[in-house]
Coordinates of C-alpha atoms and ligand atoms in Angstrom, one line a residue:
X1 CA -25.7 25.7 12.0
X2 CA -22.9 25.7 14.6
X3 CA -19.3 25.6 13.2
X4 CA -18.5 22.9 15.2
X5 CA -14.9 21.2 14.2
X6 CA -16.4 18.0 13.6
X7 CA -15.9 16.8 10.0
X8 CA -18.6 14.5 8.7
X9 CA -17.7 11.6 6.7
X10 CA -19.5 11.1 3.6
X11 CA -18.5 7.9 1.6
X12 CA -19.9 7.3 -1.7
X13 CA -17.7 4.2 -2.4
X14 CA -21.1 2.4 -3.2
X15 CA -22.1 5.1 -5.9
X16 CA -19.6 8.1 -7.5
X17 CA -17.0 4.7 -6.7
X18 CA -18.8 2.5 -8.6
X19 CA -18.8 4.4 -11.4
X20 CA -15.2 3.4 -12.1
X21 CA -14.5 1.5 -14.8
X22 CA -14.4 -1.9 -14.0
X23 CA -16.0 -1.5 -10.4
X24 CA -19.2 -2.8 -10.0
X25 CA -19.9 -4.9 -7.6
X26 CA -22.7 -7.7 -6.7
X27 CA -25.4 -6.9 -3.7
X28 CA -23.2 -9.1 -1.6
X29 CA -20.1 -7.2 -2.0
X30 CA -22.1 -3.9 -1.8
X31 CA -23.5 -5.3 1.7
X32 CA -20.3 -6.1 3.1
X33 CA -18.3 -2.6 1.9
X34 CA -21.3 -1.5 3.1
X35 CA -21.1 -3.1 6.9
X36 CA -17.3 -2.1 7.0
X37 CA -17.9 1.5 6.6
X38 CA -20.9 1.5 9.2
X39 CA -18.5 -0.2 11.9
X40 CA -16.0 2.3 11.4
X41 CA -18.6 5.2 12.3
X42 CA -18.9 7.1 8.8
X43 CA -21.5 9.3 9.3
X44 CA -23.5 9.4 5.9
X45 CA -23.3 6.1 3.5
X46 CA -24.4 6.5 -0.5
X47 CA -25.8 3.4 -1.4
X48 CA -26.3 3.8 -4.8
X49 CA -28.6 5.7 -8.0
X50 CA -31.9 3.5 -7.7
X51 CA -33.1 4.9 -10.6
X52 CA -30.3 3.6 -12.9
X53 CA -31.0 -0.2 -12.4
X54 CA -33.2 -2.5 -10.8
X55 CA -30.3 -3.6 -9.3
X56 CA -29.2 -0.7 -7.6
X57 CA -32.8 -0.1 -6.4
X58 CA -32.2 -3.7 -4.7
X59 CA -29.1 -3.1 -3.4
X60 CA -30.0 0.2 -2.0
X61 CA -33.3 -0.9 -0.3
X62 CA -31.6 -3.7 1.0
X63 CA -29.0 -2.3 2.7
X64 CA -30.7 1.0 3.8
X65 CA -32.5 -1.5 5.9
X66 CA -29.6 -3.0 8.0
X67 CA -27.1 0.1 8.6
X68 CA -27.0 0.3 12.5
X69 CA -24.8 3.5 12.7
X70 CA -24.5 5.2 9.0
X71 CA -27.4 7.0 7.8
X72 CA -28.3 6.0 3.8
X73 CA -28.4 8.2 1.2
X74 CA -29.5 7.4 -2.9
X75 CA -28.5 9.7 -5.4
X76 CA -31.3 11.6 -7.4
X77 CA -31.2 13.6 -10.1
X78 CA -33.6 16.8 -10.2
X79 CA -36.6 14.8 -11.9
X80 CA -39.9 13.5 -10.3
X81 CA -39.3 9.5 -10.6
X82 CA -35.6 9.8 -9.6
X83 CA -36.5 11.7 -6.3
X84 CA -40.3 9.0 -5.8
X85 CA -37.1 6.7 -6.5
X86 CA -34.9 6.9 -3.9
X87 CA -37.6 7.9 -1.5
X88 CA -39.2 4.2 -1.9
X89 CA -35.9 2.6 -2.0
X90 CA -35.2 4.0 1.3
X91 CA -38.2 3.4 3.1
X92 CA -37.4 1.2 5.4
X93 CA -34.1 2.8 6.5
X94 CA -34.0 4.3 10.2
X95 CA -31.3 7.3 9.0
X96 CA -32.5 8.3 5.5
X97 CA -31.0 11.3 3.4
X98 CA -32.1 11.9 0.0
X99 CA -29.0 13.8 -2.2
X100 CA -30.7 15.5 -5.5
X101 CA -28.2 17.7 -7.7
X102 CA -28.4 19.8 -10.7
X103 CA -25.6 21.2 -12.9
X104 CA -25.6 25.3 -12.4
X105 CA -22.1 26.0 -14.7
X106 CA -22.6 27.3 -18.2
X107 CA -21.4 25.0 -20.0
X108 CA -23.3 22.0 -18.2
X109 CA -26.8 24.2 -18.0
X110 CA -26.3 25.0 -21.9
X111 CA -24.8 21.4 -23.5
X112 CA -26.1 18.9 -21.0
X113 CA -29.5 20.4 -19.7
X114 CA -30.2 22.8 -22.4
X115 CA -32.0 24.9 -19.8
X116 CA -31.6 28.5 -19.1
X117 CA -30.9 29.7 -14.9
X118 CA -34.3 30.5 -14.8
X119 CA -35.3 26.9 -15.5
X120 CA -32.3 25.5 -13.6
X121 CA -33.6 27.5 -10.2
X122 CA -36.9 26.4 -10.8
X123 CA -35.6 22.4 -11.1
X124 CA -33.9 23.4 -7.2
X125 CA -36.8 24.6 -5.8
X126 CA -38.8 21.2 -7.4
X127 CA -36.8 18.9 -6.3
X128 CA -35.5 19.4 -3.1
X129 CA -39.6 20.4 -2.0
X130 CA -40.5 16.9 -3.5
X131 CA -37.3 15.2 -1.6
X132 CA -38.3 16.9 1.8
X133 CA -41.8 14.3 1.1
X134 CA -39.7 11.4 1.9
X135 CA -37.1 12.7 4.3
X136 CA -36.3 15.4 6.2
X137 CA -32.7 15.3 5.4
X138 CA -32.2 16.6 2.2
X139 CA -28.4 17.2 0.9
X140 CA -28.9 19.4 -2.4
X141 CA -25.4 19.5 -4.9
X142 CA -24.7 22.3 -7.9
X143 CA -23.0 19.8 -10.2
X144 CA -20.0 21.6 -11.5
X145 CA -19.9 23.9 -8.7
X146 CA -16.6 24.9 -8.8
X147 CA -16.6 25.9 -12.9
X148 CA -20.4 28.0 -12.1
X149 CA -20.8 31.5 -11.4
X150 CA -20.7 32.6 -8.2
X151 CA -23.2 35.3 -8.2
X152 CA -25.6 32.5 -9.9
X153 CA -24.3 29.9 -7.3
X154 CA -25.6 32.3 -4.2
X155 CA -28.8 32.5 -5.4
X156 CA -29.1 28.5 -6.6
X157 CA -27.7 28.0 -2.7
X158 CA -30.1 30.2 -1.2
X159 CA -33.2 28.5 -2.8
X160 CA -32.0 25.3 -2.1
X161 CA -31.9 26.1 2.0
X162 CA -35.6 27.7 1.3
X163 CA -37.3 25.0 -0.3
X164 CA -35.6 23.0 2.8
X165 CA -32.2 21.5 1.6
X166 CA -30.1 21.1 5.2
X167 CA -26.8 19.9 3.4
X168 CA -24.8 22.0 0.0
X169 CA -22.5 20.3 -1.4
X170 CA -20.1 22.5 -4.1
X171 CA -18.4 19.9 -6.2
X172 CA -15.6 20.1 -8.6
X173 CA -17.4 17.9 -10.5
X174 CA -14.2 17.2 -13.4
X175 CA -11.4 17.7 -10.7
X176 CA -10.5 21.5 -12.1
X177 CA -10.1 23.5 -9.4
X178 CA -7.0 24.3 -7.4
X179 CA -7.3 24.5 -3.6
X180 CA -7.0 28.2 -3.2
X181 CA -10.1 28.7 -5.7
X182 CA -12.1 26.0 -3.7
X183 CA -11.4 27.5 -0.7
X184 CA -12.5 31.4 -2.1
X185 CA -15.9 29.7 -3.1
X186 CA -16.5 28.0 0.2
X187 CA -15.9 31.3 2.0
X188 CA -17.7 33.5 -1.1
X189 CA -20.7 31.0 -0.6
X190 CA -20.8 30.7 3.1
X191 CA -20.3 34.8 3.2
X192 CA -23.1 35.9 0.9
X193 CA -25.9 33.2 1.2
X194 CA -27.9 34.8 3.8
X195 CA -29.7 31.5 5.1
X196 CA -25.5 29.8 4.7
X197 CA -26.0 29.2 8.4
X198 CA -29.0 26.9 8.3
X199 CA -26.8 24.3 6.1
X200 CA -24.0 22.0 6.7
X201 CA -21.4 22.5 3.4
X202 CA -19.9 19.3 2.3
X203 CA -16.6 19.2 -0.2
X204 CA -16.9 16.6 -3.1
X205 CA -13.4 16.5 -5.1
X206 CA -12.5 14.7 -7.7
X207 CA -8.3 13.7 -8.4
X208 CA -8.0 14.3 -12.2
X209 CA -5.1 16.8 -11.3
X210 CA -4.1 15.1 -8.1
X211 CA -5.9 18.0 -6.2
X212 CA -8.6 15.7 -4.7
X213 CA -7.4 15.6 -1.0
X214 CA -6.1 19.3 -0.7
X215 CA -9.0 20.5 -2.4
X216 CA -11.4 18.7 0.6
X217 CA -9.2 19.9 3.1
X218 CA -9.1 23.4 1.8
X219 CA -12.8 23.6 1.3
X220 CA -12.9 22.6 5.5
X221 CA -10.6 25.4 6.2
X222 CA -13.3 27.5 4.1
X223 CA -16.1 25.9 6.8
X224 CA -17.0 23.1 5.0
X225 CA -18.6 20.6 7.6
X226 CA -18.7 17.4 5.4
X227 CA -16.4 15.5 3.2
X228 CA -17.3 13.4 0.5
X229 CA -14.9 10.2 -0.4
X230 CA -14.3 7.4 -1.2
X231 CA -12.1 3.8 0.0
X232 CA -9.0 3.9 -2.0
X233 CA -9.9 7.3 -3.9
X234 CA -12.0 5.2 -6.1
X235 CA -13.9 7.1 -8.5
X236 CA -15.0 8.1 -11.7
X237 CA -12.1 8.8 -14.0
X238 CA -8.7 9.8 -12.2
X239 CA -11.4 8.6 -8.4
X240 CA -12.8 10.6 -5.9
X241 CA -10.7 12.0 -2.7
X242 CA -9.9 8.6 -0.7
X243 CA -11.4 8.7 3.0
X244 CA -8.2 7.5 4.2
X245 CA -6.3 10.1 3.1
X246 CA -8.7 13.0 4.8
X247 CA -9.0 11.0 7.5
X248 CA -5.7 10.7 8.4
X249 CA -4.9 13.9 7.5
X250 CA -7.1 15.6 10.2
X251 CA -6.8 13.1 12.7
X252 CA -2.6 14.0 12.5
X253 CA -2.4 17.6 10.8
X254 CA -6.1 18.7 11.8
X255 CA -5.7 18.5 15.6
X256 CA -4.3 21.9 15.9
X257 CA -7.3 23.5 14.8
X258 CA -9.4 21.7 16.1
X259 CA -10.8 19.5 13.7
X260 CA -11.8 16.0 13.7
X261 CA -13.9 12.8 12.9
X262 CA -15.7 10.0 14.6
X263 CA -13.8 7.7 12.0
X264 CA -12.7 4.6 14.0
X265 CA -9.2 4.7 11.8
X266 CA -8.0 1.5 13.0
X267 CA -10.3 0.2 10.6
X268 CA -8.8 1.6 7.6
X269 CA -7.1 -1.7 6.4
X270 CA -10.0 -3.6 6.6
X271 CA -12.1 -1.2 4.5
X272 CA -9.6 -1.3 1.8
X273 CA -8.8 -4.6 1.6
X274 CA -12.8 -5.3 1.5
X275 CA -13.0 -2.5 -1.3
X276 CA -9.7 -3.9 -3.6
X277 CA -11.2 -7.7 -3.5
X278 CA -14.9 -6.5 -3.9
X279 CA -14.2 -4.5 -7.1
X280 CA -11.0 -6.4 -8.2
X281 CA -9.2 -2.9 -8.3
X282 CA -6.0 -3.3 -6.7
X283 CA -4.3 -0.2 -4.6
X284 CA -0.8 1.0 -5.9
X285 CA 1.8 0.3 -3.9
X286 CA 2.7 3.9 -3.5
X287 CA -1.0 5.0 -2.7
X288 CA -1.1 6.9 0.6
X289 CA -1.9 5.2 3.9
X290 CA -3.0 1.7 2.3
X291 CA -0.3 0.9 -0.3
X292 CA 1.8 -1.9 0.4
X293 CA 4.8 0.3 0.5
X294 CA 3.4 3.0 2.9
X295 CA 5.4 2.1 6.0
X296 CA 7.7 0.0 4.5
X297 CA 12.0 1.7 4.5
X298 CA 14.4 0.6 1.9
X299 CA 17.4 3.2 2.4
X300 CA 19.3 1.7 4.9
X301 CA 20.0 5.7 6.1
X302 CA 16.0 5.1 7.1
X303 CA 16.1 1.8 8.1
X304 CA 18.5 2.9 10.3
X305 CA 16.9 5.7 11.9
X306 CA 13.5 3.8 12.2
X307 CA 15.2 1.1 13.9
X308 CA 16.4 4.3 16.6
X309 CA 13.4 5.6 16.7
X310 CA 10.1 5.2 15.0
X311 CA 9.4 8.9 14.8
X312 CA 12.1 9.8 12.3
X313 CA 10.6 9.0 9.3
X314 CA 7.1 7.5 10.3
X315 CA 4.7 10.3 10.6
X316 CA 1.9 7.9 11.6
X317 CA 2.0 4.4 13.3
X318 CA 0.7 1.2 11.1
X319 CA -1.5 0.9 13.5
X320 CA -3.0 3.3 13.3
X321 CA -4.8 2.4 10.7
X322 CA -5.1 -1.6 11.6
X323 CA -2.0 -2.5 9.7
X324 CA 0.0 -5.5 11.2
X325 CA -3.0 -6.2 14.1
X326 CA -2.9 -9.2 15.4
X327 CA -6.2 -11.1 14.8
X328 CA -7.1 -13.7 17.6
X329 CA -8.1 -16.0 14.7
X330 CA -6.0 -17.6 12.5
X331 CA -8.3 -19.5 9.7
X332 CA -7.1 -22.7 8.1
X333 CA -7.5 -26.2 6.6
X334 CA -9.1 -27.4 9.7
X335 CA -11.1 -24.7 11.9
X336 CA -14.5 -26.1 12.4
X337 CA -17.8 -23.8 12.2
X338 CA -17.5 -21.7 15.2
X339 CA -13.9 -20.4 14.8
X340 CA -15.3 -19.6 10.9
X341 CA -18.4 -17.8 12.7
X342 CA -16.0 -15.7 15.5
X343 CA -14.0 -14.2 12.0
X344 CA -17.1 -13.4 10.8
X345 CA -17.9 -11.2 14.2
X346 CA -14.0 -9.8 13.8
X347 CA -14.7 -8.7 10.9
X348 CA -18.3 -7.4 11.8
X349 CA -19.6 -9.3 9.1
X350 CA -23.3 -10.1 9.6
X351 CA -25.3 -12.8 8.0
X352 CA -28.1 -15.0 8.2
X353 CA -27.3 -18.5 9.7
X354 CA -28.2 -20.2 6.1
X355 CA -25.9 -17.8 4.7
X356 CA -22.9 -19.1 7.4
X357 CA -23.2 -22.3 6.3
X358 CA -23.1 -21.6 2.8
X359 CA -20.0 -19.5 3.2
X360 CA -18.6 -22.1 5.6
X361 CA -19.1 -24.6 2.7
X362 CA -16.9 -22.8 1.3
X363 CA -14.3 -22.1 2.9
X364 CA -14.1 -25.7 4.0
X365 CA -13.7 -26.1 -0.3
X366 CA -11.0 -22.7 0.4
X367 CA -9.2 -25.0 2.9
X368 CA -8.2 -27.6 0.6
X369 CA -6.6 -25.4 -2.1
X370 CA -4.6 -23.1 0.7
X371 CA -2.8 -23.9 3.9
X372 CA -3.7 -20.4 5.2
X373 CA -6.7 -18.7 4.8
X374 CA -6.3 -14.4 5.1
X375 CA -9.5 -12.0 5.4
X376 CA -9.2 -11.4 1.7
X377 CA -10.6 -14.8 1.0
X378 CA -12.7 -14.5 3.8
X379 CA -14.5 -11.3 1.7
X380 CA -14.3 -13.5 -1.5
X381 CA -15.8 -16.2 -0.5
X382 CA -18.7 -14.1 1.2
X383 CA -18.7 -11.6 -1.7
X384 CA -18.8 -14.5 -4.6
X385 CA -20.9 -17.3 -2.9
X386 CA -24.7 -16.7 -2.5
X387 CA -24.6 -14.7 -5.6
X388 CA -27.6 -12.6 -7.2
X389 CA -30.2 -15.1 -7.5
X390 CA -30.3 -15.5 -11.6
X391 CA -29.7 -18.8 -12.9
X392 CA -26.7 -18.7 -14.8
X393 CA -27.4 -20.0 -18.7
X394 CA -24.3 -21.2 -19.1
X395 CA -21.3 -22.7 -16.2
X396 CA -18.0 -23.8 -16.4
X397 CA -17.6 -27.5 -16.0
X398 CA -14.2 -28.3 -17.0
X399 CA -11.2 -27.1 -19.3
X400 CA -8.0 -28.7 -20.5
X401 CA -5.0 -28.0 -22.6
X402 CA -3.7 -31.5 -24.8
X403 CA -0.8 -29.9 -26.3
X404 CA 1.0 -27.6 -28.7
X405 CA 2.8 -27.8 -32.4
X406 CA 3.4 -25.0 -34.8
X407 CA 2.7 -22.2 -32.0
X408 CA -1.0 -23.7 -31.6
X409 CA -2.4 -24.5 -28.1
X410 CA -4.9 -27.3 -28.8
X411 CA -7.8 -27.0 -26.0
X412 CA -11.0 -29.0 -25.1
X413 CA -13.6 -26.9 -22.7
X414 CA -16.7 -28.4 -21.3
X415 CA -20.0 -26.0 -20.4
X416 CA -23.0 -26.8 -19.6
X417 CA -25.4 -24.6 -21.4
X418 CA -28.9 -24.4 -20.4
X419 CA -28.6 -27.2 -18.8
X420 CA -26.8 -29.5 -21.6
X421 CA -23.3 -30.3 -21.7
X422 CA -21.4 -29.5 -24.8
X423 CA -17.4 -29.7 -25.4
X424 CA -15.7 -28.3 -28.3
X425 CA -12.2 -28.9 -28.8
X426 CA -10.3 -25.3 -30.4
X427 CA -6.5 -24.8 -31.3
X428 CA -4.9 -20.7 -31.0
X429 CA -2.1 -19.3 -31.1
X430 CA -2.5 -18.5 -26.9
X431 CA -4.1 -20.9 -24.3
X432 CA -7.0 -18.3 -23.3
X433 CA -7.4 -17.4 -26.9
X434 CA -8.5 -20.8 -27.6
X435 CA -10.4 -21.5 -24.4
X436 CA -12.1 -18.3 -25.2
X437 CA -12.6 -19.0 -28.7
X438 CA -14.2 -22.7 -27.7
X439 CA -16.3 -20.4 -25.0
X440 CA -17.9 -18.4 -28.3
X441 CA -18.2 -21.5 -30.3
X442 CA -20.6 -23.1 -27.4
X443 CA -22.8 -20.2 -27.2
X444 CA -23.0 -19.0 -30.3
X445 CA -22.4 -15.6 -29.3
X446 CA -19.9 -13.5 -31.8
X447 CA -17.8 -11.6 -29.1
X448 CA -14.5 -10.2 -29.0
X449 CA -12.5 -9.9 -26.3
X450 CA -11.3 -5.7 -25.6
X451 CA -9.4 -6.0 -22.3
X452 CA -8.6 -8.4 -19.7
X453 CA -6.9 -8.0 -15.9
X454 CA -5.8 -10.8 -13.6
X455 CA -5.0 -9.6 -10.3
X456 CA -3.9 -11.2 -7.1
X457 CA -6.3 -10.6 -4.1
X458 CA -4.0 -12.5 -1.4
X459 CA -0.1 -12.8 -1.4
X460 CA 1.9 -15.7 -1.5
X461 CA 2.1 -18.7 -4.8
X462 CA -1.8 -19.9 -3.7
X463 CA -3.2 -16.0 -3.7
X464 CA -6.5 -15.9 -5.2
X465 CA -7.0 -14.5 -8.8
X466 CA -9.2 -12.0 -9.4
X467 CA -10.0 -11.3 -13.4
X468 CA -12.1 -9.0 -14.5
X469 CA -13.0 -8.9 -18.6
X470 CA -14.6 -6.4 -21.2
X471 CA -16.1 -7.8 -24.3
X472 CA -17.2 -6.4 -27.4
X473 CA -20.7 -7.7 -28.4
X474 CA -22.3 -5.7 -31.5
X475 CA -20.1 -2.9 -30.6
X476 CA -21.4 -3.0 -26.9
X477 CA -18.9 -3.1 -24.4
X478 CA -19.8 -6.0 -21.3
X479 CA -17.9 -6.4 -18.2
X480 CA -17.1 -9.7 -16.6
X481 CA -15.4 -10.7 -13.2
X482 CA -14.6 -14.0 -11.2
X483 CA -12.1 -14.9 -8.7
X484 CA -10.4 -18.3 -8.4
X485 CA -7.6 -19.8 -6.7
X486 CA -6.6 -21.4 -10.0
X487 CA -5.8 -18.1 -12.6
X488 CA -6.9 -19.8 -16.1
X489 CA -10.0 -20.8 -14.6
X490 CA -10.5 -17.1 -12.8
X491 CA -10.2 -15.9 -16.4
X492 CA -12.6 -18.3 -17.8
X493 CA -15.2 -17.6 -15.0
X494 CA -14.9 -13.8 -16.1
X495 CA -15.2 -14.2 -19.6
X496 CA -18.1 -16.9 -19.1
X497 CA -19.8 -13.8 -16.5
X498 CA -19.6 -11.6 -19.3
X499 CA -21.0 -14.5 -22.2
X500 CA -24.1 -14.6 -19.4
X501 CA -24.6 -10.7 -19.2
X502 CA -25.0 -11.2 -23.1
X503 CA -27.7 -13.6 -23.2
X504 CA -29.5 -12.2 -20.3
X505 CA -29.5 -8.5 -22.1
X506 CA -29.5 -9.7 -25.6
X507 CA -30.9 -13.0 -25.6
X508 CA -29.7 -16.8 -26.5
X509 CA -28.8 -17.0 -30.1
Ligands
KIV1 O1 -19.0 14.9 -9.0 C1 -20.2 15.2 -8.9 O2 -20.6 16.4 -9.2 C2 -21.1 14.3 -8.4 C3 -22.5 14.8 -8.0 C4 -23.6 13.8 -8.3 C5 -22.5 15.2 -6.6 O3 -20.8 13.1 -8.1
ZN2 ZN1 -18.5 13.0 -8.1

């Protein structure tokens, strides 16, 4: 391969992102993460682990299927069905790239495989031959790369290229490595693999010491050709290295050398926006590039020199990364269907024309809670409303709170449970508490409720809440989310998701 100075973009929002706590998200909210980061010109997009669920089989065939720019990747590990998989789930994409991976560390090949390197070479050699099947593009990873041996990793590398692997990835699996060390093993690697120049090398980092972004960086000064990232560095445990941090960093510290990406970056806000109200997990406002406080000066000493000039203390422009652009649509109360449809193309949203008037519905429904309505709704409403299929077993019909003595918030709620509606009248010491408590009554279901988050997805005293829940059912933890304009009932929706994950895993009492 060439050592061109284009960096590749890998995003794996969809799959090592989703793997947060807390972050999963529904087939529409995958499809429109999913269309944001196509329109912004990433090069690779991975859409899921279709071997994990039947759901993110779905969600990964589905999508594969409508990426105009991105090619789709699934996630495999090194065993037959994984690999027949993702090769079936992305059958009908035009751009398809199957990643398979295998741990080559000690530790992982002796405690998690219990296989010796013998074994582990042959699993390389297996896999990525039964991946080529599907594909031509195959990206192979040595999970735990950076804590494996390198003499072990050079020959793992090598077979991979043989048996037809055009993509390594090296990651630092549990975010260990320093950025001098993960720049020695890119170099190491890329030195002593004698077939090295028939493969792109891609940099996967993860944060847990805050490394993430100067790890990726330093693995491209070692020749790495391809980062993998994530919107918002989100990721399992401390997240992944966030896209718009790399980004950004080669498009204004990488120019020297050289080195860029086809990453539209004026799209930046969008994709995080689409990301924070998709999953519920809201950015910090200190994060790089996309927290609220990222170009904002308090000390009047800056203030005053921003006000002089930009340049001494803004290192990049806000918008440069779509902050404060003016949309040419302004959404409220009374926009009729074709202002509705021309946000849609602003925000390269695509959907069926039965799935615009559904959504429209919708917002008209939006319009009467809030005076103005911001893309954030405009993602929860397309994100929430023609939701999976299922029938829910039980809904939400109404909720009050009569009053309270000794402490005690006295509470009627009204569900309809298969169908029937039931009201139960409960008295806690909190109003949740008891709305919760009447929830568990109605179903029959013993649950306990381990952690709750309400966040705001908009600004401003009509934001929408977004809560997301984790119950305890016969010590098995179950997630829940909703969003709502109106916070208690947000918080009931989540907890009533959750109830319905319950009886559809576990059956009705
Ligand atoms: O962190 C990791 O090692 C991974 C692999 C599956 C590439 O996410
Ligand atoms: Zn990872």
């Amino acid at each position: 391969m060439t050592m061109d100075k284009k960096i590749q973009i890998f995003d794996t929002t969809l799959r090592d992102g989703e793997q947060s706590p807390g972050a999963s998200m529904n087939l529409n909210e995958k499809m429109l993460v999913a269309q944001v980061l196509d329109s912004m010109g990433v090069d690779v997009i991975e859409l899921g682990f279709p071997i994990t669920s039947k759901g993110d089989f779905h969600s990964v065939s589905r999508i594969s299927a409508i990426l105009k720019h991105s090619t789709a990747c699934a996630l495999a590990r090194a065993v037959q069905k994984d690999i027949e998989t993702a090769g079936e789930a992305l059958k009908n994409a035009d751009n398809k790239l199957i990643h398979t991976f295998v741990a080559t560390s000690p530790i992982h090949m002796k405690y998690k495989l219990n296989k010796t390197s013998d074994e582990v070479l042959e699993l390389i050699k297996s896999s990525v031959t039964l991946a080529r099947n599907f594909t031509d593009k195959v990206e192979w990873s040595a999970e735990d790369a950076s804590r494996s041996e390198l003499d072990f990793l050079y020959k793992a590398v090598e077979l991979a290229i043989d048996s037809g692997a055009s993509v390594i990835n090296l990651p630092d699996t549990v975010g260990y490595a320093t950025p001098d060390e993960t720049f020695k093993m890119f170099q190491s690697v890329i030195e002593h693999v004698p077939n090295s120049h028939k493969a792109i090398f891609s940099v996967h980092a993860h944060d847990d010491l805050g490394l993430a972004t100067a790890n990726s960086l330093a693995g491209v000064k070692a020749g790495a050709r391809q980062i993998e990232c994530t919107i918002n560095g989100l990721g399992e445990r401390a997240g992944n290295t966030a896209l718009e941090e790399v980004v950004m960093a080669i498009k204004v510290r990488g120019k020297d050398q050289g080195f860029y990406t086809d990453i539209d970056t004026t799209k930046i806000t969008q994709a995080s926006k689409v990301v924070a109200t998709s999953t519920g997990i809201s950015v910090s406002r200190n994060k790089a590039i996309v927290g609220a406080n990222a170009f904002l000066h308090e000390s009047g000493i800056h203030q005053d020199g921003v006000l002089k000039n930009k340049e001494t203390y803004e290192i990049i422009t806000p918008e440069s990364i779509g902050l404060n652009k003016k949309s040419t649509i302004t959404l409220g109360k009374h926009s009729g269907r074709s202002a509705f449809k021309n946000k849609l193309d602003e925000l390269n949203i695509e959907l069926s024309e039965d799935e615009i008037q559904s959504a429209f519905e919708k917002f008209k429904e939006l319009g009467d809670q809030k005076t103005t309505i911001l893309d954030e709704d405009i993602f929860a409403i397309i994100s929430s409303d023609y939701k999976e299929e299922e029938e829910k077993a039980i809904e939400l019909i109404s909720y009050n709170v009569t009053g309270i003595s000794d402490e005690m918030k006295h509470t009627y709620i009204t569900l309809k449970i298969f169908g029937q509606e039931k009201t139960i009248h409960t008295s806690e010491q909190g109003t949740l508490g008891s709305l919760f408590s009447g929830i568990n009554k109605l179903a029959e279901k013993n649950t306990q409720l381990k952690e709750m988050q309400i966040n705001a997805l908009t600004e401003g005293i009509d934001a929408q809440a977004y809560s997301s829940v984790i119950i305890n059912y016969d010590d098995k933890l179950i997630t829940g989310s909703s969003k709502d304009t109106d916070t208690v009932t947000s918080a009931l929706n989540a907890y009533i998701s959750a109830i319905n994950k319950v009886i559809k895993f576990y059956g009705a009492c």
